Structures are given as C-alpha cells and as structure tokens.
C-alpha cells in the first residue's frame, strides 16, 4: 500500500471526530466509551487482516505469472523462424477456476488470522452485552467510522491517481 501514512492519518482523524461528537452530544459514560473503542479496534483488526491476506494472495499470484512470463520469453528466443500463420487462442484460465484454485481462494479468504479477527469482534460484542455496558449506537458508530475512513481514503486515492497522470 503506497499511502500507509495517509490511511493512518485518516483513521486517526475520523476516530477523533466521531469520539468528540459523542462527547458533545452525550455526556461521557464509560459504557459509551468502551462500546465505541471495542467496535472500532475490532473492525480495524478485521480490515487489516483482510488487507494482509489479500496482499499475500496477490503477491503469490503475481510471482506465479511472472515466472510463466519469463519462461515464455525464454522459449521465444529459441525459435528463430516463426511460421507465417500464427493462431492465437484465448486462454480460459482466468474465467474457469479449477478445484485446486477454488480451495486455495477459500483458504485465503478464511485464513486463521482473519477468523481470529472476527472472533474478537464477536467476543467484544458479547463481552459488552453480558457486562451490561453495550451501547448500540456507539457500537454501530465505532464500526461505521472505519467504513467512512475507507470511503474517504478511496476518494483520496482516486483524486491522487488522476492528479499524477
């Protein structure tokens, strides 16, 4: 990710804005604070583990295609006389997944770290509920604040990509 510092800054600013809006609208209570913070940090953990698992998958796929590309270029150098009629076929590797690829993508999506992040999200909710400290509005705002951060960051990336090209 090229803009890690920018994404961290957006997360920090939106987190502070949401929390300060709670302080101005509702008097400070410990259950509101805990609900907001547990929801926010558990959803940050879910997003970061998703990012890391997809990054790992993309790098492994890119490495696989890079090796195939080098082998293809190496085999072209050996052929000195190319035939006059060349028939190109469209490979359907990207359209139809084999069973091995389906299992690989399933394992990548449901890796242990990601499942652990979802367990923390659910365990935080259940902990707050059983302790009587769950404040639904602040819990939902904790989750939605990170979604707003991602949306703002996505707009920023689009703006930066148009500006650079």
Coordinates of N, CA, C and O in Angstrom, one line a residue:
X1 N 0.9 -1.2 0.0 CA 0.0 0.0 0.0 C 0.9 1.2 0.0 O 1.8 1.4 0.8
X2 N 0.7 2.1 -0.9 CA 1.6 3.2 -1.1 C 1.3 4.3 -0.1 O 2.2 5.0 0.3
X3 N 0.1 4.5 0.3 CA -0.3 5.6 1.1 C -0.6 5.2 2.6 O -1.6 5.5 3.1
X4 N 0.3 4.5 3.2 CA 0.0 3.9 4.6 C -0.1 5.1 5.6 O -1.0 5.0 6.4
X5 N 0.8 6.1 5.5 CA 0.7 7.2 6.4 C -0.6 8.0 6.3 O -1.2 8.4 7.2
X6 N -1.0 8.1 5.0 CA -2.3 8.9 4.8 C -3.4 8.1 5.3 O -4.3 8.7 5.9
X7 N -3.5 6.8 5.1 CA -4.6 6.0 5.7 C -4.6 6.0 7.2 O -5.7 6.2 7.8
X8 N -3.4 6.0 7.8 CA -3.4 6.0 9.3 C -3.9 7.4 9.8 O -4.6 7.5 10.8
X9 N -3.5 8.4 9.0 CA -3.9 9.8 9.4 C -5.5 9.9 9.3 O -6.1 10.5 10.1
X10 N -6.0 9.4 8.2 CA -7.5 9.4 8.0 C -8.2 8.7 9.1 O -9.2 9.1 9.7
X11 N -7.7 7.5 9.5 CA -8.3 6.7 10.6 C -8.2 7.5 11.9 O -9.2 7.6 12.6
X12 N -7.1 8.1 12.2 CA -6.9 8.9 13.4 C -7.9 10.0 13.5 O -8.5 10.3 14.5
X13 N -8.0 10.8 12.4 CA -8.8 12.0 12.4 C -10.3 11.6 12.5 O -11.0 12.3 13.2
X14 N -10.7 10.7 11.7 CA -12.2 10.3 11.8 C -12.5 9.7 13.1 O -13.6 9.9 13.7
X15 N -11.6 8.9 13.7 CA -11.8 8.4 15.1 C -11.9 9.5 16.1 O -12.9 9.5 16.9
X16 N -11.1 10.5 16.0 CA -11.2 11.6 17.0 C -12.5 12.4 16.7 O -13.2 12.8 17.7
X17 N -12.8 12.7 15.5 CA -14.1 13.4 15.1 C -15.3 12.7 15.7 O -16.2 13.3 16.3
X18 N -15.4 11.4 15.4 CA -16.5 10.6 15.9 C -16.6 10.6 17.5 O -17.7 10.8 18.1
X19 N -15.4 10.4 18.1 CA -15.4 10.4 19.6 C -15.8 11.8 20.2 O -16.5 11.8 21.1
X20 N -15.3 12.8 19.6 CA -15.6 14.2 20.1 C -17.1 14.5 19.8 O -17.7 15.2 20.7
X21 N -17.6 14.0 18.8 CA -19.1 14.2 18.5 C -19.9 13.5 19.6 O -20.9 14.0 20.0
X22 N -19.4 12.4 20.1 CA -20.1 11.7 21.2 C -20.0 12.5 22.5 O -21.0 12.6 23.2
X23 N -18.9 13.1 22.7 CA -18.7 13.9 23.9 C -19.6 15.1 23.9 O -20.1 15.5 25.0
X24 N -19.8 15.7 22.8 CA -20.7 16.9 22.7 C -22.1 16.6 22.7 O -22.9 17.3 23.3
X25 N -22.5 15.5 22.1 CA -23.9 15.1 22.1 C -24.4 14.4 23.3 O -25.5 14.6 23.8
X26 N -23.6 13.5 23.9 CA -24.0 12.7 25.0 C -22.9 12.9 26.1 O -21.7 12.9 25.8
X27 N -23.3 13.0 27.3 CA -22.3 13.2 28.4 C -21.5 11.9 28.5 O -21.9 10.8 28.2
X28 N -20.3 12.1 28.9 CA -19.3 10.9 28.9 C -19.8 9.9 29.9 O -20.0 10.1 31.1
X29 N -19.9 8.7 29.3 CA -20.2 7.5 30.1 C -19.2 6.4 29.7 O -18.8 6.3 28.6
X30 N -18.8 5.6 30.7 CA -17.9 4.5 30.4 C -18.4 3.5 29.4 O -17.6 3.0 28.6
X31 N -19.6 3.2 29.5 CA -20.2 2.2 28.6 C -20.1 2.7 27.1 O -19.9 1.9 26.2
X32 N -20.4 3.9 26.9 CA -20.3 4.5 25.5 C -18.9 4.5 25.0 O -18.6 4.1 23.9
X33 N -17.9 4.8 25.9 CA -16.5 4.8 25.5 C -16.1 3.4 25.2 O -15.5 3.2 24.1
X34 N -16.4 2.4 26.0 CA -16.0 1.0 25.8 C -16.6 0.5 24.5 O -16.0 -0.2 23.7
X35 N -17.9 0.7 24.3 CA -18.6 0.2 23.1 C -18.0 0.8 21.8 O -17.7 0.0 20.9
X36 N -17.7 2.1 21.8 CA -17.1 2.7 20.7 C -15.7 2.1 20.4 O -15.4 1.8 19.3
X37 N -14.9 2.1 21.4 CA -13.5 1.7 21.2 C -13.4 0.2 20.9 O -12.6 -0.2 20.0
X38 N -14.1 -0.7 21.5 CA -14.0 -2.1 21.2 C -14.5 -2.3 19.7 O -13.9 -3.1 19.0
X39 N -15.6 -1.7 19.4 CA -16.1 -1.9 18.0 C -15.1 -1.3 17.0 O -14.8 -2.0 16.0
X40 N -14.5 -0.2 17.2 CA -13.6 0.5 16.3 C -12.3 -0.4 16.1 O -11.9 -0.7 15.0
X41 N -11.7 -0.8 17.2 CA -10.5 -1.5 17.1 C -10.7 -2.9 16.6 O -9.8 -3.5 16.0
X42 N -11.8 -3.5 16.9 CA -12.0 -4.9 16.4 C -12.3 -4.8 14.9 O -11.8 -5.7 14.1
X43 N -12.9 -3.8 14.4 CA -13.2 -3.7 12.9 C -11.9 -3.3 12.2 O -11.6 -3.7 11.1
X44 N -11.0 -2.5 12.9 CA -9.7 -2.2 12.3 C -8.9 -3.5 12.2 O -8.2 -3.7 11.2
X45 N -9.0 -4.3 13.2 CA -8.3 -5.6 13.1 C -8.8 -6.5 11.9 O -8.0 -7.1 11.2
X46 N -10.1 -6.5 11.7 CA -10.7 -7.2 10.6 C -10.2 -6.7 9.3 O -9.8 -7.4 8.4
X47 N -10.2 -5.4 9.1 CA -9.7 -4.8 7.9 C -8.3 -5.0 7.6 O -7.8 -5.3 6.5
X48 N -7.4 -4.9 8.6 CA -6.0 -5.1 8.5 C -5.7 -6.6 8.2 O -4.8 -6.8 7.3
X49 N -6.4 -7.5 8.8 CA -6.1 -8.9 8.5 C -6.6 -9.2 7.0 O -5.9 -10.0 6.4
X50 N -7.7 -8.6 6.6 CA -8.1 -8.8 5.3 C -7.1 -8.3 4.3 O -6.8 -8.9 3.3
X51 N -6.6 -7.1 4.6 CA -5.6 -6.5 3.7 C -4.3 -7.4 3.6 O -3.8 -7.6 2.5
X52 N -3.9 -7.9 4.7 CA -2.7 -8.7 4.7 C -2.9 -10.0 4.0 O -2.0 -10.5 3.3
X53 N -4.1 -10.6 4.2 CA -4.3 -11.9 3.5 C -4.4 -11.7 2.0 O -3.9 -12.5 1.2
X54 N -5.1 -10.6 1.5 CA -5.2 -10.4 0.1 C -3.9 -10.0 -0.5 O -3.6 -10.3 -1.6
X55 N -3.1 -9.2 0.3 CA -1.8 -8.8 -0.2 C -0.9 -10.1 -0.4 O -0.2 -10.2 -1.4
X56 N -1.0 -11.0 0.5 CA -0.2 -12.3 0.4 C -0.7 -13.1 -0.9 O 0.1 -13.6 -1.6
X57 N -2.0 -13.1 -1.1 CA -2.5 -13.8 -2.2 C -2.1 -13.2 -3.5 O -1.7 -13.8 -4.5
X58 N -2.2 -11.8 -3.6 CA -1.8 -11.1 -4.8 C -0.3 -11.3 -5.1 O 0.1 -11.5 -6.3
X59 N 0.5 -11.2 -4.1 CA 2.0 -11.4 -4.4 C 2.3 -12.8 -4.8 O 3.1 -13.0 -5.7
X60 N 1.6 -13.8 -4.3 CA 1.8 -15.2 -4.7 C 1.3 -15.4 -6.1 O 2.0 -16.1 -6.9
X61 N 0.2 -14.8 -6.5 CA -0.3 -15.0 -7.9 C 0.6 -14.2 -8.8 O 0.9 -14.7 -10.0
X62 N 1.1 -13.0 -8.5 CA 2.0 -12.3 -9.3 C 3.3 -13.0 -9.5 O 3.9 -13.0 -10.6
X63 N 3.8 -13.6 -8.5 CA 5.0 -14.4 -8.6 C 4.9 -15.6 -9.6 O 5.7 -15.8 -10.4
X64 N 3.7 -16.2 -9.5 CA 3.4 -17.3 -10.4 C 3.4 -16.9 -11.9 O 4.0 -17.5 -12.7
X65 N 2.7 -15.8 -12.1 CA 2.6 -15.3 -13.5 C 3.9 -14.7 -14.0 O 4.2 -14.8 -15.2
X66 N 4.7 -14.2 -13.1 CA 6.0 -13.6 -13.6 C 6.9 -14.7 -14.0 O 7.6 -14.6 -15.0
X67 N 6.9 -15.8 -13.3 CA 7.7 -17.0 -13.7 C 7.3 -17.5 -15.0 O 8.1 -17.8 -15.9
X68 N 6.0 -17.6 -15.2 CA 5.5 -18.1 -16.5 C 5.8 -17.2 -17.7 O 6.1 -17.6 -18.8
X69 N 5.8 -15.9 -17.4 CA 6.1 -14.9 -18.4 C 7.6 -15.0 -18.8 O 8.0 -15.0 -20.0
X70 N 8.5 -15.2 -17.8 CA 9.9 -15.4 -18.1 C 10.1 -16.7 -18.9 O 11.0 -16.7 -19.8
X71 N 9.5 -17.7 -18.6 CA 9.6 -19.0 -19.3 C 9.1 -18.8 -20.8 O 9.7 -19.4 -21.7
X72 N 8.0 -18.1 -21.0 CA 7.5 -17.8 -22.3 C 8.5 -17.0 -23.1 O 8.8 -17.3 -24.3
X73 N 9.1 -16.0 -22.5 CA 10.1 -15.2 -23.3 C 11.3 -16.0 -23.6 O 11.9 -15.8 -24.6
X74 N 11.7 -16.8 -22.7 CA 12.9 -17.7 -22.9 C 12.6 -18.7 -24.0 O 13.5 -18.9 -24.9
X75 N 11.4 -19.2 -24.1 CA 11.1 -20.1 -25.2 C 11.0 -19.4 -26.6 O 11.3 -20.0 -27.6
X76 N 10.6 -18.1 -26.6 CA 10.6 -17.4 -27.8 C 12.0 -17.1 -28.4 O 12.1 -17.1 -29.6
X77 N 12.9 -17.0 -27.5 CA 14.3 -16.7 -28.0 C 14.9 -17.9 -28.7 O 15.7 -17.8 -29.6
X78 N 14.4 -19.1 -28.4 CA 15.0 -20.3 -29.0 C 14.5 -20.5 -30.5 O 15.2 -21.0 -31.3
X79 N 13.2 -20.0 -30.7 CA 12.7 -20.2 -32.1 C 13.2 -19.0 -32.9 O 12.9 -17.9 -32.7
X80 N 13.9 -19.4 -34.0 CA 14.4 -18.4 -34.9 C 13.5 -18.1 -36.1 O 13.3 -17.0 -36.5
X81 N 12.9 -19.1 -36.6 CA 12.0 -19.0 -37.8 C 10.5 -19.2 -37.3 O 10.1 -20.3 -37.0
X82 N 9.8 -18.1 -37.2 CA 8.4 -18.2 -36.8 C 7.6 -18.5 -38.0 O 7.9 -18.0 -39.2
X83 N 6.5 -19.3 -37.9 CA 5.7 -19.6 -39.0 C 4.9 -18.4 -39.5 O 4.7 -17.4 -38.7
X84 N 4.5 -18.4 -40.7 CA 3.7 -17.3 -41.3 C 2.3 -17.1 -40.7 O 1.8 -16.0 -40.5
X85 N 1.7 -18.2 -40.5 CA 0.3 -18.2 -39.9 C 0.4 -18.6 -38.5 O 0.7 -19.7 -38.1
X86 N 0.0 -17.7 -37.6 CA 0.0 -17.9 -36.2 C -1.4 -17.9 -35.7 O -2.1 -16.9 -36.0
X87 N -1.8 -18.9 -35.0 CA -3.2 -18.9 -34.5 C -3.1 -18.6 -33.0 O -2.4 -19.3 -32.2
X88 N -3.8 -17.6 -32.6 CA -3.9 -17.2 -31.2 C -5.1 -17.8 -30.6 O -6.2 -17.8 -31.2
X89 N -5.0 -18.4 -29.4 CA -6.1 -18.9 -28.7 C -6.3 -18.1 -27.4 O -5.3 -17.6 -26.9
X90 N -7.5 -18.0 -27.0 CA -7.8 -17.3 -25.8 C -7.8 -18.3 -24.6 O -8.6 -19.2 -24.6
X91 N -6.8 -18.1 -23.7 CA -6.8 -19.0 -22.6 C -8.0 -18.7 -21.6 O -8.3 -17.6 -21.4
X92 N -8.6 -19.7 -21.1 CA -9.7 -19.6 -20.2 C -9.3 -19.8 -18.8 O -10.2 -20.2 -17.9
X93 N -8.1 -19.6 -18.5 CA -7.6 -19.9 -17.1 C -8.2 -18.9 -16.1 O -8.5 -19.2 -15.0
X94 N -8.4 -17.7 -16.6 CA -8.9 -16.6 -15.7 C -10.4 -16.8 -15.5 O -11.0 -16.2 -14.5
X95 N -11.1 -17.4 -16.4 CA -12.6 -17.5 -16.3 C -13.1 -18.7 -15.6 O -14.1 -18.6 -14.9
X96 N -12.4 -19.8 -15.7 CA -12.9 -21.0 -15.1 C -11.8 -21.5 -14.1 O -10.6 -21.7 -14.4
X97 N -12.2 -21.6 -12.8 CA -11.3 -22.0 -11.8 C -11.3 -23.5 -11.6 O -12.4 -24.1 -11.6
X98 N -10.2 -24.0 -11.4 CA -10.1 -25.5 -11.1 C -10.4 -25.7 -9.6 O -10.5 -24.7 -8.8
X99 N -10.6 -26.9 -9.3 CA -10.9 -27.2 -7.9 C -9.8 -26.8 -6.9 O -10.0 -26.3 -5.8
X100 N -8.6 -27.0 -7.4 CA -7.4 -26.6 -6.6 C -7.4 -25.0 -6.3 O -7.2 -24.6 -5.2
X101 N -7.8 -24.3 -7.4 CA -7.9 -22.8 -7.2 C -9.0 -22.4 -6.3 O -8.9 -21.5 -5.5
X102 N -10.1 -23.1 -6.4 CA -11.3 -22.8 -5.5 C -10.9 -23.1 -4.1 O -11.2 -22.2 -3.2
X103 N -10.2 -24.1 -3.8 CA -9.8 -24.4 -2.4 C -8.8 -23.4 -1.9 O -8.8 -23.0 -0.8
X104 N -7.9 -23.0 -2.8 CA -6.9 -22.0 -2.5 C -7.5 -20.7 -2.1 O -7.2 -20.0 -1.1
X105 N -8.5 -20.2 -2.9 CA -9.1 -19.0 -2.7 C -10.0 -19.0 -1.4 O -10.1 -18.1 -0.6
X106 N -10.6 -20.2 -1.2 CA -11.4 -20.3 0.1 C -10.5 -20.3 1.3 O -10.8 -19.6 2.3
X107 N -9.3 -20.9 1.2 CA -8.4 -20.9 2.3 C -7.8 -19.5 2.5 O -7.6 -19.1 3.7
X108 N -7.6 -18.8 1.5 CA -7.1 -17.5 1.6 C -8.1 -16.5 2.2 O -7.8 -15.7 3.1
X109 N -9.4 -16.7 1.8 CA -10.4 -15.8 2.4 C -10.6 -16.2 3.9 O -10.9 -15.3 4.7
X110 N -10.6 -17.4 4.2 CA -10.9 -17.8 5.6 C -9.6 -18.3 6.3 O -9.6 -19.4 6.8
X111 N -8.6 -17.5 6.3 CA -7.4 -17.9 7.0 C -7.5 -17.7 8.5 O -8.5 -17.0 8.9
X112 N -6.6 -18.2 9.3 CA -6.8 -18.3 10.7 C -6.7 -16.9 11.3 O -7.5 -16.6 12.3
X113 N -5.9 -16.0 10.8 CA -5.8 -14.7 11.4 C -7.0 -13.9 11.2 O -7.5 -13.2 12.0
X114 N -7.7 -14.1 10.0 CA -8.9 -13.4 9.7 C -10.0 -13.9 10.6 O -10.9 -13.1 11.1
X115 N -10.1 -15.2 10.8 CA -11.1 -15.8 11.6 C -10.9 -15.3 13.1 O -11.9 -15.0 13.8
X116 N -9.7 -15.2 13.5 CA -9.4 -14.7 14.8 C -9.9 -13.2 15.0 O -10.4 -12.9 16.0
X117 N -9.7 -12.4 13.9 CA -10.2 -11.0 14.0 C -11.7 -11.0 14.1 O -12.3 -10.2 14.9
X118 N -12.4 -11.9 13.4 CA -13.9 -11.9 13.5 C -14.3 -12.4 14.9 O -15.3 -12.0 15.5
X119 N -13.5 -13.4 15.5 CA -13.8 -13.9 16.8 C -13.7 -12.7 17.8 O -14.5 -12.6 18.7
X120 N -12.7 -11.9 17.7 CA -12.5 -10.8 18.6 C -13.7 -9.8 18.4 O -14.2 -9.2 19.4
X121 N -14.2 -9.6 17.2 CA -15.3 -8.7 17.0 C -16.5 -9.2 17.7 O -17.2 -8.5 18.5
X122 N -16.8 -10.5 17.6 CA -18.0 -11.1 18.2 C -17.8 -11.2 19.7 O -18.7 -10.9 20.5
X123 N -16.6 -11.6 20.2 CA -16.3 -11.7 21.6 C -16.4 -10.3 22.3 O -16.9 -10.2 23.4
X124 N -16.0 -9.3 21.6 CA -16.1 -7.9 22.2 C -17.6 -7.5 22.4 O -18.0 -7.0 23.4
X125 N -18.4 -7.9 21.3 CA -19.8 -7.6 21.4 C -20.5 -8.4 22.6 O -21.3 -7.8 23.4
X126 N -20.2 -9.7 22.7 CA -20.7 -10.5 23.7 C -20.3 -10.1 25.1 O -21.0 -10.1 26.1
X127 N -19.0 -9.7 25.2 CA -18.5 -9.2 26.5 C -19.2 -8.0 26.9 O -19.6 -7.9 28.1
X128 N -19.4 -7.0 26.0 CA -20.1 -5.8 26.4 C -21.6 -6.1 26.7 O -22.1 -5.5 27.7
X129 N -22.2 -7.0 26.0 CA -23.6 -7.3 26.3 C -23.8 -8.0 27.6 O -24.7 -7.6 28.4
X130 N -22.9 -8.9 28.0 CA -23.0 -9.6 29.2 C -22.6 -8.8 30.4 O -23.1 -9.0 31.5
X131 N -21.8 -7.8 30.2 CA -21.4 -6.9 31.3 C -22.4 -5.7 31.5 O -22.3 -5.0 32.4
X132 N -23.4 -5.6 30.6 CA -24.4 -4.6 30.6 C -23.8 -3.2 30.2 O -24.4 -2.2 30.6
X133 N -22.7 -3.2 29.5 CA -22.1 -2.0 29.0 C -22.3 -1.7 27.6 O -21.7 -0.8 27.0
X134 N -23.1 -2.5 26.9 CA -23.3 -2.3 25.5 C -24.2 -1.1 25.2 O -25.3 -1.1 25.7
X135 N -23.7 -0.2 24.4 CA -24.5 0.9 23.9 C -24.5 0.8 22.4 O -23.5 1.0 21.7
X136 N -25.7 0.4 21.9 CA -25.8 0.0 20.5 C -25.4 1.1 19.5 O -24.6 0.9 18.5
X137 N -25.8 2.3 19.8 CA -25.5 3.5 18.9 C -24.0 3.7 18.8 O -23.4 3.8 17.7
X138 N -23.3 3.7 19.9 CA -21.8 3.9 19.9 C -21.1 2.7 19.3 O -20.1 2.9 18.6
X139 N -21.6 1.5 19.5 CA -21.0 0.3 18.8 C -21.1 0.4 17.3 O -20.2 0.1 16.6
X140 N -22.3 0.7 16.8 CA -22.5 0.9 15.4 C -21.7 2.0 14.8 O -21.2 2.0 13.7
X141 N -21.6 3.1 15.6 CA -20.7 4.3 15.1 C -19.3 3.9 15.1 O -18.5 4.4 14.3
X142 N -18.8 3.0 16.0 CA -17.4 2.6 16.0 C -17.2 1.8 14.8 O -16.1 1.9 14.2
X143 N -18.1 0.9 14.4 CA -17.9 0.1 13.2 C -18.0 1.0 11.9 O -17.2 0.9 11.0
X144 N -19.0 1.9 11.9 CA -19.2 2.7 10.7 C -18.1 3.8 10.5 O -17.9 4.3 9.4
X145 N -17.5 4.2 11.6 CA -16.4 5.2 11.5 C -15.3 4.7 10.6 O -14.7 5.4 9.8
X146 N -14.9 3.4 10.8 CA -13.9 2.9 9.9 C -14.3 2.7 8.5 O -13.5 2.9 7.6
X147 N -15.6 2.4 8.3 CA -16.1 2.3 6.9 C -16.0 3.7 6.2 O -15.7 3.8 5.1
X148 N -16.3 4.7 7.0 CA -16.2 6.1 6.5 C -14.8 6.4 6.2 O -14.4 7.1 5.2
X149 N -13.8 6.0 7.0 CA -12.4 6.2 6.8 C -12.0 5.5 5.5 O -11.3 6.1 4.7
X150 N -12.4 4.3 5.2 CA -12.1 3.6 4.0 C -12.7 4.4 2.8 O -12.0 4.5 1.7
X151 N -13.9 4.8 2.9 CA -14.5 5.6 1.8 C -13.8 6.9 1.5 O -13.5 7.2 0.3
X152 N -13.4 7.6 2.5 CA -12.6 8.8 2.3 C -11.3 8.5 1.7 O -10.8 9.3 0.8
X153 N -10.6 7.5 2.2 CA -9.3 7.1 1.6 C -9.5 6.7 0.2 O -8.6 7.0 -0.7
X154 N -10.5 6.0 -0.2 CA -10.8 5.6 -1.6 C -10.9 6.9 -2.5 O -10.4 6.9 -3.6
X155 N -11.7 7.9 -2.0 CA -11.8 9.1 -2.7 C -10.5 9.8 -2.9 O -10.1 10.3 -4.0
X156 N -9.7 9.8 -1.8 CA -8.3 10.4 -1.9 C -7.4 9.7 -2.9 O -6.7 10.4 -3.7
X157 N -7.5 8.4 -2.9 CA -6.6 7.7 -3.9 C -7.1 8.0 -5.3 O -6.2 8.1 -6.2
X158 N -8.4 8.1 -5.6 CA -8.8 8.4 -6.9 C -8.4 9.8 -7.3 O -8.0 10.0 -8.4
X159 N -8.4 10.7 -6.4 CA -8.0 12.1 -6.7 C -6.5 12.1 -7.0 O -6.1 12.8 -7.9
X160 N -5.7 11.4 -6.2 CA -4.3 11.4 -6.4 C -3.9 10.7 -7.7 O -2.9 11.1 -8.3
X161 N -4.6 9.6 -8.0 CA -4.3 8.9 -9.3 C -4.6 9.8 -10.5 O -3.9 9.8 -11.5
X162 N -5.7 10.6 -10.4 CA -6.0 11.5 -11.5 C -5.0 12.6 -11.6 O -4.6 13.1 -12.7
X163 N -4.5 13.1 -10.4 CA -3.5 14.2 -10.4 C -2.2 13.7 -10.9 O -1.5 14.5 -11.6
X164 N -1.8 12.5 -10.7 CA -0.5 12.0 -11.1 C -0.4 11.7 -12.6 O 0.7 11.6 -13.2
X165 N -1.5 11.4 -13.2 CA -1.5 11.0 -14.6 C -2.0 12.1 -15.5 O -2.4 12.8 -15.9

